[in-house]
CSV table of C-alpha atoms and ligand atoms in Angstrom, one decimal:
chain,number,residue,atom,x,y,z
E,1,MET,CA,59.1,-47.3,56.8
E,2,SER,CA,62.5,-46.0,57.8
E,3,GLN,CA,65.8,-45.1,56.4
E,4,GLU,CA,67.2,-48.2,58.0
E,5,GLN,CA,64.8,-50.4,55.9
E,6,TRP,CA,65.4,-48.4,52.7
E,7,SER,CA,69.1,-48.9,53.2
E,8,ALA,CA,68.8,-52.6,53.9
E,9,VAL,CA,66.7,-53.1,50.7
E,10,ASP,CA,69.2,-51.0,48.7
E,11,ALA,CA,72.1,-53.1,50.0
E,12,TYR,CA,70.2,-56.3,49.1
E,13,LEU,CA,69.3,-55.0,45.6
E,14,CYS,CA,72.8,-53.6,44.9
E,15,ASP,CA,74.6,-56.6,46.2
E,16,SER,CA,72.4,-58.8,44.0
E,17,LEU,CA,72.4,-56.8,40.8
E,18,ILE,CA,75.5,-54.7,40.8
E,19,PRO,CA,78.7,-56.7,41.1
E,20,GLU,CA,81.4,-55.4,43.4
E,21,ASP,CA,83.4,-53.0,41.4
E,22,SER,CA,86.8,-51.8,42.8
E,23,VAL,CA,86.9,-48.9,40.3
E,24,LEU,CA,83.6,-47.4,41.6
E,25,SER,CA,84.3,-48.1,45.3
E,26,ASP,CA,87.8,-46.7,45.0
E,27,ALA,CA,86.3,-43.5,43.3
E,28,LEU,CA,84.0,-43.1,46.3
E,29,ARG,CA,86.8,-43.7,48.8
E,30,ALA,CA,89.1,-41.2,47.0
E,31,SER,CA,86.3,-38.7,47.0
E,32,ASP,CA,85.7,-39.2,50.8
E,33,GLN,CA,89.4,-38.9,51.5
E,34,ALA,CA,89.5,-35.6,49.6
E,35,GLY,CA,86.6,-34.3,51.7
E,36,LEU,CA,84.0,-34.2,49.0
E,37,PRO,CA,80.4,-34.3,50.1
E,38,GLN,CA,78.7,-37.7,49.7
E,39,ILE,CA,76.1,-36.5,47.3
E,40,ASN,CA,77.0,-38.8,44.4
E,41,VAL,CA,74.1,-40.8,43.0
E,42,ALA,CA,73.3,-44.1,44.7
E,43,PRO,CA,74.8,-47.2,42.9
E,44,ASN,CA,71.4,-48.3,41.6
E,45,LEU,CA,70.7,-44.8,40.2
E,46,GLY,CA,74.2,-44.8,38.7
E,47,LYS,CA,73.3,-48.2,37.1
E,48,LEU,CA,70.0,-46.8,35.8
E,49,LEU,CA,71.8,-43.9,34.1
E,50,HIS,CA,74.2,-46.4,32.6
E,51,LEU,CA,71.3,-48.5,31.3
E,52,LEU,CA,69.4,-45.6,29.9
E,53,ALA,CA,72.4,-44.3,28.1
E,54,GLN,CA,73.1,-47.8,26.7
E,55,ILE,CA,69.5,-48.3,25.6
E,56,GLN,CA,69.7,-44.9,24.0
E,57,GLY,CA,72.8,-46.0,22.1
E,58,ALA,CA,74.3,-42.7,23.3
E,59,ARG,CA,77.6,-41.6,21.6
E,60,ARG,CA,77.7,-38.1,23.1
E,61,ILE,CA,76.8,-37.5,26.7
E,62,LEU,CA,76.7,-34.2,28.6
E,63,GLU,CA,76.8,-34.1,32.4
E,64,VAL,CA,76.3,-30.9,34.5
E,65,GLY,CA,77.8,-31.5,38.0
E,66,THR,CA,80.8,-33.9,38.1
E,67,LEU,CA,81.7,-33.9,41.9
E,68,GLY,CA,84.2,-36.9,42.0
E,69,GLY,CA,83.1,-38.4,38.8
E,70,TYR,CA,81.1,-41.3,40.3
E,71,SER,CA,78.1,-40.7,37.9
E,72,THR,CA,80.5,-39.8,35.2
E,73,ILE,CA,82.1,-43.2,35.3
E,74,TRP,CA,78.6,-44.9,35.2
E,75,LEU,CA,77.7,-42.9,32.2
E,76,ALA,CA,81.0,-43.1,30.3
E,77,ARG,CA,81.0,-46.9,30.6
E,78,ALA,CA,77.9,-46.9,28.4
E,79,LEU,CA,79.8,-45.2,25.5
E,80,PRO,CA,81.3,-46.9,22.5
E,81,LYS,CA,85.0,-46.6,22.0
E,82,ASP,CA,84.6,-43.5,19.9
E,83,GLY,CA,82.0,-41.9,22.2
E,84,HIS,CA,82.4,-38.7,24.2
E,85,LEU,CA,81.3,-37.4,27.5
E,86,ILE,CA,81.7,-33.8,28.6
E,87,THR,CA,81.1,-33.1,32.3
E,88,LEU,CA,80.9,-29.6,33.8
E,89,GLU,CA,82.3,-28.8,37.3
E,90,TYR,CA,82.8,-25.5,39.0
E,91,SER,CA,85.2,-26.6,41.7
E,92,PRO,CA,88.8,-27.2,40.6
E,93,GLU,CA,89.2,-29.4,43.7
E,94,HIS,CA,86.3,-31.6,42.8
E,95,ALA,CA,87.5,-31.7,39.2
E,96,ALA,CA,91.0,-32.9,40.3
E,97,VAL,CA,89.5,-35.7,42.2
E,98,ALA,CA,87.2,-36.7,39.3
E,99,LYS,CA,90.2,-36.6,36.9
E,100,ALA,CA,92.1,-39.1,38.9
E,101,ASN,CA,89.0,-41.3,39.4
E,102,ILE,CA,88.2,-41.2,35.7
E,103,ALA,CA,91.9,-42.1,34.9
E,104,ARG,CA,91.8,-45.0,37.3
E,105,ALA,CA,88.6,-46.2,35.5
E,106,GLY,CA,90.5,-46.1,32.1
E,107,LEU,CA,88.0,-43.6,30.7
E,108,SER,CA,90.2,-40.5,30.3
E,109,ALA,CA,90.2,-40.8,26.5
E,110,LEU,CA,86.4,-40.6,26.5
E,111,VAL,CA,85.8,-37.9,29.2
E,112,ASP,CA,86.4,-34.2,29.0
E,113,ILE,CA,86.1,-32.4,32.4
E,114,ARG,CA,85.4,-28.6,31.9
E,115,VAL,CA,86.1,-26.6,34.9
E,116,GLY,CA,84.1,-23.4,35.5
E,117,LEU,CA,80.6,-22.2,35.9
E,118,ALA,CA,78.4,-24.6,33.9
E,119,VAL,CA,76.5,-21.8,32.2
E,120,ASP,CA,79.8,-20.4,30.7
E,121,SER,CA,80.9,-24.0,29.7
E,122,LEU,CA,77.5,-24.6,28.1
E,123,ALA,CA,77.9,-21.5,25.9
E,124,GLN,CA,81.4,-22.6,25.0
E,125,ILE,CA,80.2,-26.0,24.0
E,126,ALA,CA,77.5,-24.6,21.8
E,127,GLN,CA,80.1,-22.3,20.1
E,128,GLU,CA,82.4,-25.3,19.6
E,129,GLY,CA,79.7,-27.2,17.7
E,130,LEU,CA,79.9,-30.2,20.0
E,131,ALA,CA,76.1,-30.8,20.0
E,132,PRO,CA,73.8,-32.6,19.7
E,133,PHE,CA,74.1,-34.7,22.7
E,134,ASP,CA,72.1,-38.0,23.0
E,135,PHE,CA,71.9,-38.0,26.7
E,136,ILE,CA,72.1,-35.2,29.3
E,137,PHE,CA,72.3,-35.5,33.1
E,138,ILE,CA,71.6,-32.4,35.1
E,139,ASP,CA,72.9,-32.7,38.7
E,140,ALA,CA,74.6,-29.4,39.8
E,141,ASP,CA,73.5,-26.3,41.7
E,142,LYS,CA,69.7,-26.7,41.8
E,143,PRO,CA,68.6,-23.0,41.5
E,144,SER,CA,70.2,-23.1,37.9
E,145,ASN,CA,68.0,-26.0,36.8
E,146,PRO,CA,66.0,-23.9,34.4
E,147,TYR,CA,69.1,-22.5,32.8
E,148,TYR,CA,70.5,-26.0,32.4
E,149,LEU,CA,67.3,-27.2,30.8
E,150,GLU,CA,67.2,-24.2,28.5
E,151,TRP,CA,70.8,-25.0,27.3
E,152,SER,CA,70.0,-28.7,27.2
E,153,LEU,CA,67.3,-28.0,24.6
E,154,LYS,CA,69.8,-25.9,22.5
E,155,LEU,CA,72.3,-28.8,22.6
E,156,ALA,CA,69.8,-31.6,22.1
E,157,ARG,CA,68.1,-33.3,19.1
E,158,VAL,CA,64.7,-34.9,18.8
E,159,GLY,CA,65.0,-38.1,21.0
E,160,THR,CA,67.6,-36.8,23.4
E,161,ILE,CA,67.1,-38.1,26.9
E,162,ILE,CA,67.4,-35.6,29.8
E,163,VAL,CA,67.6,-36.7,33.4
E,164,VAL,CA,67.4,-34.2,36.3
E,165,ASP,CA,68.5,-35.4,39.7
E,166,ASN,CA,67.0,-34.4,43.1
E,167,VAL,CA,63.6,-33.2,42.2
E,168,VAL,CA,61.8,-34.6,45.3
E,169,ARG,CA,64.0,-33.6,48.3
E,170,ASP,CA,62.3,-35.5,51.1
E,171,GLY,CA,58.9,-34.7,49.6
E,172,GLU,CA,59.5,-31.0,50.1
E,173,VAL,CA,59.0,-30.4,46.4
E,174,VAL,CA,55.2,-30.0,47.1
E,175,ASP,CA,55.8,-26.9,49.2
E,176,ALA,CA,55.0,-24.0,46.9
E,177,HIS,CA,56.1,-21.5,49.5
E,178,THR,CA,59.5,-23.0,50.4
E,179,THR,CA,62.4,-20.6,51.0
E,180,ASP,CA,64.9,-23.4,50.3
E,181,GLU,CA,66.7,-22.6,47.1
E,182,LYS,CA,67.4,-26.2,46.3
E,183,ILE,CA,63.7,-27.1,46.6
E,184,GLN,CA,62.8,-24.0,44.6
E,185,GLY,CA,65.2,-25.4,42.0
E,186,ALA,CA,63.5,-28.8,42.0
E,187,ARG,CA,60.1,-27.0,41.5
E,188,ALA,CA,61.6,-24.9,38.7
E,189,ALA,CA,62.8,-28.1,36.9
E,190,VAL,CA,59.3,-29.6,37.2
E,191,ALA,CA,57.6,-26.4,36.0
E,192,PHE,CA,60.0,-25.9,33.1
E,193,VAL,CA,59.5,-29.4,31.8
E,194,ALA,CA,55.7,-29.3,32.4
E,195,THR,CA,55.2,-26.2,30.3
E,196,HIS,CA,57.8,-26.8,27.6
E,197,PRO,CA,56.3,-27.9,24.3
E,198,ARG,CA,59.5,-29.6,23.1
E,199,LEU,CA,59.6,-31.9,26.2
E,200,SER,CA,57.7,-35.1,27.3
E,201,ALA,CA,58.5,-36.1,30.9
E,202,THR,CA,57.8,-37.9,34.0
E,203,ALA,CA,59.3,-37.9,37.5
E,204,ILE,CA,59.8,-40.8,39.9
E,205,GLN,CA,60.2,-40.7,43.7
E,206,THR,CA,62.9,-42.8,45.1
E,207,VAL,CA,63.8,-44.1,48.6
E,208,GLY,CA,67.1,-45.9,49.3
E,209,SER,CA,70.6,-45.5,50.7
E,210,LYS,CA,70.5,-41.8,49.8
E,211,GLY,CA,67.3,-41.1,51.6
E,212,TYR,CA,64.0,-39.9,49.9
E,213,ASP,CA,64.4,-38.0,46.7
E,214,GLY,CA,63.7,-38.6,43.0
E,215,PHE,CA,64.5,-37.8,39.5
E,216,LEU,CA,62.9,-36.4,36.4
E,217,LEU,CA,63.2,-38.1,33.0
E,218,ALA,CA,62.4,-36.2,29.8
E,219,THR,CA,62.8,-36.7,26.1
E,220,VAL,CA,62.9,-34.1,23.4
E,221,VAL,CA,59.9,-34.5,21.1
E,222,SER,CA,60.3,-31.7,18.6
D,1,SAH,N1,76.8,-36.0,39.4
D,1,SAH,C1,77.6,-36.3,40.6
D,1,SAH,C2,77.2,-35.4,41.8
D,1,SAH,C3,77.3,-33.9,41.5
D,1,SAH,S1,77.2,-32.9,43.0
D,1,SAH,C4,77.5,-37.7,41.0
D,1,SAH,O1,76.3,-38.2,41.1
D,1,SAH,O2,78.5,-38.4,41.2
D,1,SAH,C5,77.0,-31.4,42.3
D,1,SAH,C6,78.4,-30.8,41.7
D,1,SAH,O3,78.0,-29.6,41.0
D,1,SAH,C7,79.4,-30.4,42.8
D,1,SAH,O4,80.6,-31.0,42.6
D,1,SAH,C8,79.5,-28.8,42.7
D,1,SAH,O5,80.7,-28.3,42.9
D,1,SAH,C9,79.0,-28.6,41.2
D,1,SAH,N2,78.6,-27.3,40.9
D,1,SAH,C10,77.8,-26.5,41.7
D,1,SAH,N3,77.5,-25.4,41.1
D,1,SAH,C11,78.0,-25.4,39.9
D,1,SAH,C12,78.1,-24.6,38.8
D,1,SAH,N4,77.5,-23.4,38.8
D,1,SAH,N5,78.7,-25.0,37.6
D,1,SAH,C13,79.3,-26.2,37.5
D,1,SAH,N6,79.3,-27.0,38.6
D,1,SAH,C14,78.7,-26.7,39.7
D,2,DHB,C1,72.6,-32.4,47.1
D,2,DHB,C2,72.9,-32.4,45.7
D,2,DHB,C3,72.8,-33.6,45.0
D,2,DHB,O1,73.1,-33.6,43.6
D,2,DHB,C4,72.3,-34.7,45.5
D,2,DHB,O2,72.2,-35.9,44.7
D,2,DHB,C5,72.0,-34.8,46.9
D,2,DHB,C6,72.1,-33.6,47.7
D,2,DHB,C7,72.8,-31.2,47.8
D,2,DHB,O3,73.3,-30.2,47.3
D,2,DHB,O4,72.3,-31.2,49.0
D,3,MG,MG1,72.2,-35.4,42.7
């Protein structure tokens, strides 16, 4: 099995199931042109986030890690007209690209981009009384995963869905002695969820156009 094969299968599945969408392809092109890293979710993971939020009937969504707003657009499109999505981004440059992409997607009225360290924005959101969120997507700096999960629980209700991206990392997640902070962050997310009495979770390995990685899916049970 090779990257070439994974990409070919992803191309087939995405071409079949996810209609060509100029808003999303323009968002990726604008992100590339602005020099953003190509670490957005793959189209089929974006669609999965969209479907999960829709199945959930989510009215309030929280995203940690905006980049150019690609996953933001997938998620915000699952919201009703009076829904709301708050997305947290440290980099003003990334946030500016996301803002333009979200505007072109016609989603500006639903989406609030908060620029700054996510931990600060999360505390602010709690103070503002904007919780509970129905769906939370964690996809920012991996070492902070435990903080983001801790905050997610404070901002959640019973039944909230939490997705954490990048918990497999080429399979390196099994290396307990890793010195790679991103892999330590993946392990920290798994360990947090495994031991937390308020969470019920699973994790799924994925291969595809973005390589070999995976995501964690949890729901708040108490
Ligand atoms: N969810 C996006 C990808 C996010 S990439 C998508 O799939 O389209 C991770 C993003 O998190 C980057 O833009 C990075 O600048 C941002 N980030 C990193 N550390 C952060 C922090 N401490 N607080 C907020 N955002 C952070
Ligand atoms: C990286 C971050 C991501 O969120 C992702 O989906 C892939 C890679 C990274 O920082 O390397
Ligand atoms: Mg990611």
